[in-house]
mmCIF file of C-alpha atoms and ligand atoms in Angstrom:
data_model
loop_
_atom_site.group_PDB
_atom_site.id
_atom_site.type_symbol
_atom_site.label_atom_id
_atom_site.label_comp_id
_atom_site.label_asym_id
_atom_site.label_seq_id
_atom_site.Cartn_x
_atom_site.Cartn_y
_atom_site.Cartn_z
ATOM 1 C CA UNK M 1 169.704 81.121 316.824
ATOM 2 C CA UNK M 2 171.526 84.038 315.265
ATOM 3 C CA UNK M 3 174.696 85.268 316.881
ATOM 4 C CA UNK M 4 175.801 88.871 316.897
ATOM 5 C CA UNK M 5 178.860 89.957 314.954
ATOM 6 C CA UNK M 6 180.940 90.375 318.118
ATOM 7 C CA UNK M 7 179.913 86.920 319.354
ATOM 8 C CA UNK M 8 180.673 85.297 316.020
ATOM 9 C CA UNK M 9 184.016 87.084 315.890
ATOM 10 C CA UNK M 10 184.931 85.694 319.314
ATOM 11 C CA UNK M 11 184.228 82.201 318.024
ATOM 12 C CA UNK M 12 186.166 82.819 314.790
ATOM 13 C CA UNK M 13 189.094 84.047 316.848
ATOM 14 C CA UNK M 14 189.229 80.710 318.657
ATOM 15 C CA UNK M 15 189.608 79.019 315.263
ATOM 16 C CA UNK M 16 192.450 81.300 314.155
ATOM 17 C CA UNK M 17 190.355 83.314 311.747
ATOM 18 C CA UNK M 18 191.926 86.778 311.964
ATOM 19 C CA UNK M 19 189.603 89.537 313.154
ATOM 20 C CA UNK M 20 190.272 93.241 313.760
ATOM 21 C CA UNK M 21 191.266 94.305 317.277
ATOM 22 C CA UNK M 22 188.264 95.637 319.102
ATOM 23 C CA UNK M 23 185.753 95.331 321.905
ATOM 24 C CA UNK M 24 182.057 95.571 322.494
ATOM 25 C CA UNK M 25 180.511 98.460 324.472
ATOM 26 C CA UNK M 26 177.136 99.432 325.915
ATOM 27 C CA UNK M 27 177.763 103.124 326.507
ATOM 28 C CA UNK M 28 179.313 105.878 324.426
ATOM 29 C CA UNK M 29 182.065 106.784 326.914
ATOM 30 C CA UNK M 30 183.361 103.234 326.661
ATOM 31 C CA UNK M 31 183.626 103.671 322.902
ATOM 32 C CA UNK M 32 185.882 106.665 323.463
ATOM 33 C CA UNK M 33 188.091 104.683 325.801
ATOM 34 C CA UNK M 34 188.353 101.755 323.401
ATOM 35 C CA UNK M 35 189.200 104.173 320.571
ATOM 36 C CA UNK M 36 192.022 105.586 322.705
ATOM 37 C CA UNK M 37 193.360 102.090 323.323
ATOM 38 C CA UNK M 38 193.201 101.285 319.607
ATOM 39 C CA UNK M 39 195.082 104.396 318.540
ATOM 40 C CA UNK M 40 192.239 106.759 317.700
ATOM 41 C CA UNK M 41 190.672 105.754 314.388
ATOM 42 C CA UNK M 42 187.934 103.169 314.785
ATOM 43 C CA UNK M 43 184.778 101.850 313.203
ATOM 44 C CA UNK M 44 181.625 101.893 315.341
ATOM 45 C CA UNK M 45 179.321 99.006 314.499
ATOM 46 C CA UNK M 46 175.765 98.552 315.749
ATOM 47 C CA UNK M 47 175.148 95.020 317.054
ATOM 48 C CA UNK M 48 171.690 94.089 315.853
ATOM 49 C CA UNK M 49 170.602 90.825 314.296
ATOM 50 C CA UNK M 50 169.692 92.150 310.865
ATOM 51 C CA UNK M 51 171.642 92.528 307.651
ATOM 52 C CA UNK M 52 172.433 95.771 305.902
ATOM 53 C CA UNK M 53 173.499 97.700 308.983
ATOM 54 C CA UNK M 54 175.967 99.679 306.907
ATOM 55 C CA UNK M 55 173.290 101.011 304.568
ATOM 56 C CA UNK M 56 171.022 101.804 307.510
ATOM 57 C CA UNK M 57 173.676 104.073 309.016
ATOM 58 C CA UNK M 58 174.581 101.599 311.739
ATOM 59 C CA UNK M 59 178.281 101.411 310.786
ATOM 60 C CA UNK M 60 180.352 104.600 310.939
ATOM 61 C CA UNK M 61 184.028 105.439 310.791
ATOM 62 C CA UNK M 62 185.453 107.723 313.501
ATOM 63 C CA UNK M 63 188.719 109.621 313.015
ATOM 64 C CA UNK M 64 189.443 110.117 316.730
ATOM 65 C CA UNK M 65 188.179 109.101 320.200
ATOM 66 C CA UNK M 66 185.910 112.152 320.554
ATOM 67 C CA UNK M 67 184.179 111.433 317.296
ATOM 68 C CA UNK M 68 183.957 107.785 318.353
ATOM 69 C CA UNK M 69 181.974 108.905 321.378
ATOM 70 C CA UNK M 70 179.702 111.128 319.271
ATOM 71 C CA UNK M 71 178.974 108.417 316.733
ATOM 72 C CA UNK M 72 178.517 105.826 319.489
ATOM 73 C CA UNK M 73 175.901 108.057 321.128
ATOM 74 C CA UNK M 74 174.107 108.371 317.808
ATOM 75 C CA UNK M 75 174.200 104.679 316.985
ATOM 76 C CA UNK M 76 173.196 103.582 320.498
ATOM 77 C CA UNK M 77 170.077 105.728 320.076
ATOM 78 C CA UNK M 78 169.108 104.062 316.835
ATOM 79 C CA UNK M 79 166.597 101.425 315.942
ATOM 80 C CA UNK M 80 167.524 99.375 312.896
ATOM 81 C CA UNK M 81 164.703 97.564 311.120
ATOM 82 C CA UNK M 82 162.702 97.622 314.347
ATOM 83 C CA UNK M 83 165.470 96.390 316.636
ATOM 84 C CA UNK M 84 166.990 98.674 319.286
ATOM 85 C CA UNK M 85 170.780 99.023 319.261
ATOM 86 C CA UNK M 86 171.928 98.019 322.743
ATOM 87 C CA UNK M 87 175.541 97.243 321.973
ATOM 88 C CA UNK M 88 178.193 98.518 319.638
ATOM 89 C CA UNK M 89 181.397 96.927 318.497
ATOM 90 C CA UNK M 90 184.360 99.283 318.389
ATOM 91 C CA UNK M 91 186.992 97.891 316.023
ATOM 92 C CA UNK M 92 190.286 99.202 314.718
ATOM 93 C CA UNK M 93 190.098 100.629 311.204
ATOM 94 C CA UNK M 94 191.253 98.345 308.455
ATOM 95 C CA UNK M 95 192.565 99.710 305.158
ATOM 96 C CA UNK M 96 190.525 97.701 302.713
ATOM 97 C CA UNK M 97 191.917 96.630 299.370
ATOM 98 C CA UNK M 98 189.424 94.000 298.175
ATOM 99 C CA UNK M 99 186.151 92.757 299.726
ATOM 100 C CA UNK M 100 185.472 89.029 299.389
ATOM 101 C CA UNK M 101 182.448 86.989 300.397
ATOM 102 C CA UNK M 102 183.065 83.689 302.180
ATOM 103 C CA UNK M 103 180.355 81.607 303.792
ATOM 104 C CA UNK M 104 179.359 78.060 304.675
ATOM 105 C CA UNK M 105 175.729 76.976 304.831
ATOM 106 C CA UNK M 106 173.891 73.737 305.284
ATOM 107 C CA UNK M 107 172.417 73.188 301.854
ATOM 108 C CA UNK M 108 169.187 71.235 301.604
ATOM 109 C CA UNK M 109 169.614 70.359 297.932
ATOM 110 C CA UNK M 110 173.134 69.010 298.313
ATOM 111 C CA UNK M 111 172.322 67.663 301.791
ATOM 112 C CA UNK M 112 175.715 68.764 302.997
ATOM 113 C CA UNK M 113 177.602 71.902 303.893
ATOM 114 C CA UNK M 114 178.344 74.118 300.926
ATOM 115 C CA UNK M 115 181.126 76.677 300.811
ATOM 116 C CA UNK M 116 180.120 79.835 298.964
ATOM 117 C CA UNK M 117 182.724 82.342 297.880
ATOM 118 C CA UNK M 118 182.795 85.408 295.694
ATOM 119 C CA UNK M 119 185.298 88.058 294.732
ATOM 120 C CA UNK M 120 182.364 90.476 294.676
ATOM 121 C CA UNK M 121 181.888 90.569 298.442
ATOM 122 C CA UNK M 122 180.724 93.482 300.543
ATOM 123 C CA UNK M 123 177.261 94.772 301.185
ATOM 124 C CA UNK M 124 175.319 93.578 298.135
ATOM 125 C CA UNK M 125 176.011 89.857 297.911
ATOM 126 C CA UNK M 126 172.308 88.994 297.459
ATOM 127 C CA UNK M 127 172.200 91.287 294.457
ATOM 128 C CA UNK M 128 175.365 89.708 293.017
ATOM 129 C CA UNK M 129 173.793 86.261 293.410
ATOM 130 C CA UNK M 130 170.734 87.408 291.481
ATOM 131 C CA UNK M 131 172.251 89.526 288.730
ATOM 132 C CA UNK M 132 175.573 87.772 288.105
ATOM 133 C CA UNK M 133 175.422 84.279 289.613
ATOM 134 C CA UNK M 134 178.579 83.336 287.684
ATOM 135 C CA UNK M 135 180.495 85.477 290.170
ATOM 136 C CA UNK M 136 179.505 83.119 292.990
ATOM 137 C CA UNK M 137 181.572 79.971 293.495
ATOM 138 C CA UNK M 138 179.936 77.053 295.309
ATOM 139 C CA UNK M 139 181.485 73.830 296.537
ATOM 140 C CA UNK M 140 179.664 71.103 298.483
ATOM 141 C CA UNK M 141 181.746 69.471 301.242
ATOM 142 C CA UNK M 142 181.229 65.846 302.216
ATOM 143 C CA UNK M 143 180.959 66.077 306.007
ATOM 144 C CA UNK M 144 182.480 62.616 306.445
ATOM 145 C CA UNK M 145 185.616 63.560 304.534
ATOM 146 C CA UNK M 146 185.726 67.116 305.792
ATOM 147 C CA UNK M 147 187.130 70.074 303.917
ATOM 148 C CA UNK M 148 190.302 69.140 302.051
ATOM 149 C CA UNK M 149 193.112 71.557 301.248
ATOM 150 C CA UNK M 150 192.836 70.910 297.498
ATOM 151 C CA UNK M 151 189.208 72.033 297.700
ATOM 152 C CA UNK M 152 190.259 75.246 299.391
ATOM 153 C CA UNK M 153 192.720 75.830 296.564
ATOM 154 C CA UNK M 154 189.908 75.185 294.047
ATOM 155 C CA UNK M 155 187.849 77.858 295.762
ATOM 156 C CA UNK M 156 190.782 80.300 295.792
ATOM 157 C CA UNK M 157 191.173 79.677 292.052
ATOM 158 C CA UNK M 158 187.436 79.968 291.559
ATOM 159 C CA UNK M 159 187.379 83.503 292.922
ATOM 160 C CA UNK M 160 190.687 84.549 291.287
ATOM 161 C CA UNK M 161 192.336 85.131 294.626
ATOM 162 C CA UNK M 162 195.921 86.355 294.075
ATOM 163 C CA UNK M 163 198.446 83.614 294.977
ATOM 164 C CA UNK M 164 200.078 85.737 297.655
ATOM 165 C CA UNK M 165 196.911 85.300 299.754
ATOM 166 C CA UNK M 166 196.457 81.555 299.343
ATOM 167 C CA UNK M 167 198.259 80.599 302.517
ATOM 168 C CA UNK M 168 196.187 82.967 304.622
ATOM 169 C CA UNK M 169 193.006 81.911 302.831
ATOM 170 C CA UNK M 170 193.749 78.237 303.524
ATOM 171 C CA UNK M 171 194.022 78.910 307.237
ATOM 172 C CA UNK M 172 190.907 81.096 307.309
ATOM 173 C CA UNK M 173 188.655 78.651 305.468
ATOM 174 C CA UNK M 174 189.932 75.698 307.538
ATOM 175 C CA UNK M 175 189.108 77.688 310.679
ATOM 176 C CA UNK M 176 185.715 78.776 309.385
ATOM 177 C CA UNK M 177 184.815 75.197 308.483
ATOM 178 C CA UNK M 178 185.800 73.896 311.917
ATOM 179 C CA UNK M 179 183.882 76.717 313.614
ATOM 180 C CA UNK M 180 180.860 75.771 311.492
ATOM 181 C CA UNK M 181 181.052 72.040 312.269
ATOM 182 C CA UNK M 182 182.025 72.128 315.933
ATOM 183 C CA UNK M 183 179.357 74.661 316.871
ATOM 184 C CA UNK M 184 176.558 72.949 314.917
ATOM 185 C CA UNK M 185 176.073 76.048 312.822
ATOM 186 C CA UNK M 186 173.706 76.252 309.886
ATOM 187 C CA UNK M 187 175.566 79.321 308.659
ATOM 188 C CA UNK M 188 179.040 80.738 309.218
ATOM 189 C CA UNK M 189 179.720 83.783 307.107
ATOM 190 C CA UNK M 190 182.374 86.430 306.595
ATOM 191 C CA UNK M 191 181.165 89.360 304.507
ATOM 192 C CA UNK M 192 183.421 91.037 303.811
ATOM 193 C CA UNK M 193 186.595 89.041 304.176
ATOM 194 C CA UNK M 194 189.062 91.704 303.116
ATOM 195 C CA UNK M 195 192.579 91.946 301.827
ATOM 196 C CA UNK M 196 194.342 94.989 303.198
ATOM 197 C CA UNK M 197 196.870 97.451 301.856
ATOM 198 C CA UNK M 198 199.331 95.621 304.167
ATOM 199 C CA UNK M 199 198.609 92.352 302.297
ATOM 200 C CA UNK M 200 196.783 90.752 305.201
ATOM 201 C CA UNK M 201 193.435 88.946 305.091
ATOM 202 C CA UNK M 202 191.011 89.721 307.848
ATOM 203 C CA UNK M 203 187.347 89.017 308.683
ATOM 204 C CA UNK M 204 185.732 92.447 308.849
ATOM 205 C CA UNK M 205 182.235 91.145 309.522
ATOM 206 C CA UNK M 206 181.069 87.851 311.025
ATOM 207 C CA UNK M 207 177.778 86.063 311.209
ATOM 208 C CA UNK M 208 176.798 82.685 312.597
ATOM 209 C CA UNK M 209 173.496 80.912 312.941
ATOM 210 C CA UNK M 210 173.436 77.980 315.353
ATOM 211 C CA UNK M 211 170.998 75.110 314.883
ATOM 212 C CA UNK M 212 168.460 75.514 317.715
ATOM 213 C CA UNK M 213 168.116 71.738 317.949
ATOM 214 C CA UNK M 214 171.766 71.461 318.945
ATOM 215 C CA UNK M 215 171.691 74.067 321.699
ATOM 216 C CA UNK M 216 171.300 71.446 324.400
ATOM 217 C CA UNK M 217 174.896 70.441 323.781
ATOM 218 C CA UNK M 218 176.158 74.021 323.595
ATOM 219 C CA UNK M 219 175.092 75.564 326.907
ATOM 220 C CA UNK M 220 177.750 78.247 326.474
ATOM 221 C CA UNK M 221 176.155 79.332 323.195
ATOM 222 C CA UNK M 222 172.644 79.236 324.593
ATOM 223 C CA UNK M 223 173.637 82.036 326.965
ATOM 224 C CA UNK M 224 174.386 84.254 323.983
ATOM 225 C CA UNK M 225 170.727 84.400 322.999
ATOM 226 C CA UNK M 226 169.498 87.899 322.204
ATOM 227 C CA UNK M 227 166.152 88.313 323.916
ATOM 228 C CA UNK M 228 165.142 91.240 321.699
ATOM 229 C CA UNK M 229 164.701 89.005 318.703
ATOM 230 C CA UNK M 230 162.115 86.499 319.910
ATOM 231 C CA UNK M 231 158.774 87.552 321.309
ATOM 232 C CA UNK M 232 158.769 87.155 325.142
ATOM 233 C CA UNK M 233 156.098 84.471 324.866
ATOM 234 C CA UNK M 234 158.380 82.420 322.621
ATOM 235 C CA UNK M 235 161.173 82.576 325.185
ATOM 236 C CA UNK M 236 158.765 81.544 327.949
ATOM 237 C CA UNK M 237 157.578 78.628 325.800
ATOM 238 C CA UNK M 238 161.128 77.385 325.273
ATOM 239 C CA UNK M 239 161.522 77.027 329.042
ATOM 240 C CA UNK M 240 158.729 74.462 329.069
ATOM 241 C CA UNK M 241 159.873 72.664 325.938
ATOM 242 C CA UNK M 242 156.910 73.953 323.947
ATOM 243 C CA UNK M 243 157.238 74.875 320.277
ATOM 244 C CA UNK M 244 155.432 78.180 320.094
ATOM 245 C CA UNK M 245 155.322 80.808 317.389
ATOM 246 C CA UNK M 246 153.233 83.910 317.809
ATOM 247 C CA UNK M 247 150.986 84.905 314.914
ATOM 248 C CA UNK M 248 148.519 87.730 314.305
ATOM 249 C CA UNK M 249 145.082 86.129 314.610
ATOM 250 C CA UNK M 250 142.675 85.756 317.536
ATOM 251 C CA UNK M 251 142.153 81.986 317.858
ATOM 252 C CA UNK M 252 144.664 80.537 320.306
ATOM 253 C CA UNK M 253 145.689 76.994 319.392
ATOM 254 C CA UNK M 254 147.004 74.205 321.588
ATOM 255 C CA UNK M 255 147.776 71.014 319.704
ATOM 256 C CA UNK M 256 149.918 67.915 320.151
ATOM 257 C CA UNK M 257 152.187 67.305 317.179
ATOM 258 C CA UNK M 258 153.627 69.812 314.741
ATOM 259 C CA UNK M 259 151.812 68.406 311.715
ATOM 260 C CA UNK M 260 148.473 68.384 313.488
ATOM 261 C CA UNK M 261 149.137 71.928 314.716
ATOM 262 C CA UNK M 262 149.660 73.087 311.137
ATOM 263 C CA UNK M 263 146.570 71.209 309.933
ATOM 264 C CA UNK M 264 144.581 72.862 312.723
ATOM 265 C CA UNK M 265 145.751 76.298 311.628
ATOM 266 C CA UNK M 266 144.864 75.508 308.014
ATOM 267 C CA UNK M 267 141.369 74.398 308.927
ATOM 268 C CA UNK M 268 140.818 77.511 311.039
ATOM 269 C CA UNK M 269 141.771 79.594 308.008
ATOM 270 C CA UNK M 270 139.541 77.461 305.801
ATOM 271 C CA UNK M 271 136.530 78.548 307.865
ATOM 272 C CA UNK M 272 137.518 82.187 307.794
ATOM 273 C CA UNK M 273 139.321 82.406 311.134
ATOM 274 C CA UNK M 274 142.860 83.407 312.000
ATOM 275 C CA UNK M 275 145.162 81.466 314.327
ATOM 276 C CA UNK M 276 146.838 83.532 317.056
ATOM 277 C CA UNK M 277 149.755 81.142 317.263
ATOM 278 C CA UNK M 278 151.367 77.877 316.359
ATOM 279 C CA UNK M 279 151.775 75.683 319.427
ATOM 280 C CA UNK M 280 152.882 72.076 319.638
ATOM 281 C CA UNK M 281 152.797 70.799 323.220
ATOM 282 C CA UNK M 282 154.382 67.506 322.182
ATOM 283 C CA UNK M 283 153.332 63.999 323.096
ATOM 284 C CA UNK M 284 152.441 62.950 326.630
ATOM 285 C CA UNK M 285 152.189 66.519 327.934
ATOM 286 C CA UNK M 286 150.933 66.614 331.512
ATOM 287 C CA UNK M 287 149.109 69.288 333.458
ATOM 288 C CA UNK M 288 152.139 71.561 334.113
ATOM 289 C CA UNK M 289 152.894 71.794 330.406
ATOM 290 C CA UNK M 290 149.234 72.294 329.537
ATOM 291 C CA UNK M 291 148.887 75.152 332.034
ATOM 292 C CA UNK M 292 152.105 76.777 330.866
ATOM 293 C CA UNK M 293 150.759 76.570 327.306
ATOM 294 C CA UNK M 294 147.440 78.048 328.385
ATOM 295 C CA UNK M 295 149.143 80.941 330.175
ATOM 296 C CA UNK M 296 151.312 81.669 327.170
ATOM 297 C CA UNK M 297 148.310 81.682 324.810
ATOM 298 C CA UNK M 298 146.386 83.957 327.169
ATOM 299 C CA UNK M 299 149.270 86.413 327.462
ATOM 300 C CA UNK M 300 148.200 87.601 324.011
ATOM 301 C CA UNK M 301 145.375 90.126 324.554
ATOM 302 C CA UNK M 302 144.072 89.517 321.035
ATOM 303 C CA UNK M 303 143.026 85.948 321.787
ATOM 304 C CA UNK M 304 139.228 85.595 321.849
ATOM 305 C CA UNK M 305 138.901 81.805 321.942
ATOM 306 C CA UNK M 306 141.182 78.846 322.582
ATOM 307 C CA UNK M 307 141.006 75.738 320.452
ATOM 308 C CA UNK M 308 142.603 72.658 321.991
ATOM 309 C CA UNK M 309 143.057 69.842 319.504
ATOM 310 C CA UNK M 310 144.490 66.630 320.931
ATOM 311 C CA UNK M 311 144.980 63.326 319.207
ATOM 312 C CA UNK M 312 145.358 60.733 321.942
ATOM 313 C CA UNK M 313 147.627 57.909 320.927
ATOM 314 C CA UNK M 314 149.930 56.786 323.695
ATOM 315 C CA UNK M 315 148.622 59.772 325.584
ATOM 316 C CA UNK M 316 145.185 58.961 326.994
ATOM 317 C CA UNK M 317 142.483 61.549 326.379
ATOM 318 C CA UNK M 318 141.100 61.303 329.932
ATOM 319 C CA UNK M 319 144.589 62.189 331.217
ATOM 320 C CA UNK M 320 144.734 65.130 328.860
ATOM 321 C CA UNK M 321 141.271 66.247 329.960
ATOM 322 C CA UNK M 322 142.401 66.148 333.595
ATOM 323 C CA UNK M 323 145.426 68.201 332.620
ATOM 324 C CA UNK M 324 143.222 70.778 330.924
ATOM 325 C CA UNK M 325 140.980 70.988 333.988
ATOM 326 C CA UNK M 326 143.908 71.446 336.354
ATOM 327 C CA UNK M 327 145.321 74.054 334.004
ATOM 328 C CA UNK M 328 142.020 75.930 333.837
ATOM 329 C CA UNK M 329 141.828 75.972 337.637
ATOM 330 C CA UNK M 330 145.360 77.333 337.647
ATOM 331 C CA UNK M 331 144.826 79.922 334.984
ATOM 332 C CA UNK M 332 141.367 81.369 335.415
ATOM 333 C CA UNK M 333 139.935 82.782 332.239
ATOM 334 C CA UNK M 334 136.674 84.079 330.832
ATOM 335 C CA UNK M 335 137.794 83.226 327.334
ATOM 336 C CA UNK M 336 135.849 80.314 325.838
ATOM 337 C CA UNK M 337 137.709 77.058 325.349
ATOM 338 C CA UNK M 338 136.817 74.570 322.626
ATOM 339 C CA UNK M 339 138.292 71.093 322.938
ATOM 340 C CA UNK M 340 138.477 68.361 320.358
ATOM 341 C CA UNK M 341 139.690 65.058 321.703
ATOM 342 C CA UNK M 342 140.057 61.874 319.690
ATOM 343 C CA UNK M 343 141.841 58.609 320.287
ATOM 344 C CA UNK M 344 142.361 56.506 323.371
ATOM 345 C CA UNK M 345 139.657 57.101 326.035
ATOM 346 C CA UNK M 346 138.248 60.064 324.104
ATOM 347 C CA UNK M 347 134.727 59.434 325.390
ATOM 348 C CA UNK M 348 135.836 59.568 329.045
ATOM 349 C CA UNK M 349 137.892 62.674 328.330
ATOM 350 C CA UNK M 350 134.999 64.486 326.694
ATOM 351 C CA UNK M 351 132.563 63.690 329.512
ATOM 352 C CA UNK M 352 135.052 64.979 332.108
ATOM 353 C CA UNK M 353 135.221 68.255 330.214
ATOM 354 C CA UNK M 354 131.498 68.501 329.432
ATOM 355 C CA UNK M 355 130.778 68.535 333.156
ATOM 356 C CA UNK M 356 132.925 71.619 333.383
ATOM 357 C CA UNK M 357 131.088 73.671 330.801
ATOM 358 C CA UNK M 358 133.784 73.454 328.183
ATOM 359 C CA UNK M 359 132.725 73.139 324.563
ATOM 360 C CA UNK M 360 133.766 69.823 323.139
ATOM 361 C CA UNK M 361 133.736 68.656 319.551
ATOM 362 C CA UNK M 362 134.240 65.289 317.964
ATOM 363 C CA UNK M 363 135.734 66.416 314.700
ATOM 364 C CA UNK M 364 138.317 69.029 313.921
ATOM 365 C CA UNK M 365 135.936 70.606 311.410
ATOM 366 C CA UNK M 366 133.302 71.108 314.121
ATOM 367 C CA UNK M 367 135.868 72.435 316.581
ATOM 368 C CA UNK M 368 137.204 74.894 314.011
ATOM 369 C CA UNK M 369 133.696 76.076 313.024
ATOM 370 C CA UNK M 370 132.745 76.693 316.666
ATOM 371 C CA UNK M 371 136.030 78.499 317.336
ATOM 372 C CA UNK M 372 135.657 80.765 314.323
ATOM 373 C CA UNK M 373 132.062 81.556 315.330
ATOM 374 C CA UNK M 374 133.139 82.422 318.869
ATOM 375 C CA UNK M 375 136.060 84.504 317.633
ATOM 376 C CA UNK M 376 133.593 86.560 315.603
ATOM 377 C CA UNK M 377 131.595 87.244 318.745
ATOM 378 C CA UNK M 378 128.926 84.648 317.996
ATOM 379 C CA UNK M 379 127.355 82.258 320.482
ATOM 380 C CA UNK M 380 127.328 78.557 319.974
HETATM 381 P P1 GDP W 1 176.694 94.961 307.237
HETATM 382 O O1 GDP W 1 176.315 96.154 306.408
HETATM 383 O O2 GDP W 1 175.679 94.728 308.325
HETATM 384 O O3 GDP W 1 176.942 93.727 306.430
HETATM 385 O O4 GDP W 1 178.082 95.345 307.976
HETATM 386 P P2 GDP W 1 179.629 95.095 307.594
HETATM 387 O O5 GDP W 1 180.376 94.825 308.823
HETATM 388 O O6 GDP W 1 179.753 94.104 306.514
HETATM 389 O O7 GDP W 1 180.098 96.518 307.070
HETATM 390 C C1 GDP W 1 179.594 97.093 305.896
HETATM 391 C C2 GDP W 1 180.684 97.806 305.148
HETATM 392 O O8 GDP W 1 181.303 98.787 305.977
HETATM 393 C C3 GDP W 1 181.823 96.888 304.720
HETATM 394 O O9 GDP W 1 181.551 96.196 303.538
HETATM 395 C C4 GDP W 1 182.964 97.877 304.577
HETATM 396 O O10 GDP W 1 182.932 98.456 303.288
HETATM 397 C C5 GDP W 1 182.642 98.948 305.603
HETATM 398 N N1 GDP W 1 183.539 98.763 306.772
HETATM 399 C C6 GDP W 1 183.326 97.985 307.871
HETATM 400 N N2 GDP W 1 184.410 98.017 308.679
HETATM 401 C C7 GDP W 1 185.337 98.810 308.080
HETATM 402 C C8 GDP W 1 186.667 99.207 308.373
HETATM 403 O O11 GDP W 1 187.267 98.853 309.377
HETATM 404 N N3 GDP W 1 187.288 100.035 307.475
HETATM 405 C C9 GDP W 1 186.672 100.479 306.355
HETATM 406 N N4 GDP W 1 187.326 101.286 305.530
HETATM 407 N N5 GDP W 1 185.430 100.109 306.026
HETATM 408 C C10 GDP W 1 184.764 99.286 306.863
HETATM 409 MN MN1 MN W 2 178.496 92.419 306.214
#
């Protein structure tokens, strides 16, 4: 889950990472008021969960409260890379001297957090990484030992940070690391971390990504979720503990197990069809989960057929079949349903469904072929 800049800054603030004075606003008149409180000159920053807001015109400097209101009106009317701007952050202006990049990610190759720093921070860090990778300093951090002060000094040396800033940098990176660890982040990033004409270091931008699998132990963070980013169906699915990802095809899929769900999608493609979604209902899903899944699949008007692929292990296929029947009574639909059941009590499960005029198949290949045929308007 990505956090907005203003949300990430609030978290950074709790870890003593200095941030500019400022507040978030939903309407332009509020921006004017905040600008007055901050002494007139402010920066108006669109709060959308995409990078490159500056280049898209979503970050503008205002010289007085009236201009702050004008620019706020403009920015609040914008859409940046498809996302509507609903909030703006109004921050005091900072007199930038140098822009530094400082971030921590979970690195799969190192299998530990890695601190990334560069003296060439600002808006084009991806380009820097590609064209002049030697300007990027990386240091893996053993999570059991934590981030040590000597490592922070190595990083400061690595990016040629003037000595006068080392003390501030030490405090900032310690704070950033703690914010990263304690919030189960997969990314905590400051770009740019700036030095100012007044010789202060301050986090001008902030970005955090929280590991979705840890959200159960961060209920306060879960509330920060931006509902514009995920499709509504994905949010609905989360409520029922379903892993659902909307795709562009017309064959709705309901499968137990993530690997089997992916295999199902592959086989559909193999026979020339296109899956409408990825959906893993998990093991031992009962009727309520099955009907929620069915409703979510059917909320997509493109879906022409539903393929249910269940491998019964601990879950008994006759139980699953009953669940499907209850769900289909719940959610009435004209859309054909193809079911492939294998495993424990598969025979019983299939005969329960056959009575109900549902297409059943013994193999995944058959089920996929039938589904693709039906999705192309054919009859079985
Ligand atoms: P991003 O484009 O989405 O990464 O947004 P940032 O918050 O990183 O802002 C982009 C750029 O705007 C920064 O690299 C700065 O150059 C500039 N900027 C942002 N805030 C200020 C500010 O307070 N003062 C000045 N002078 N420039 C700013
Ligand atoms: Mn930035």
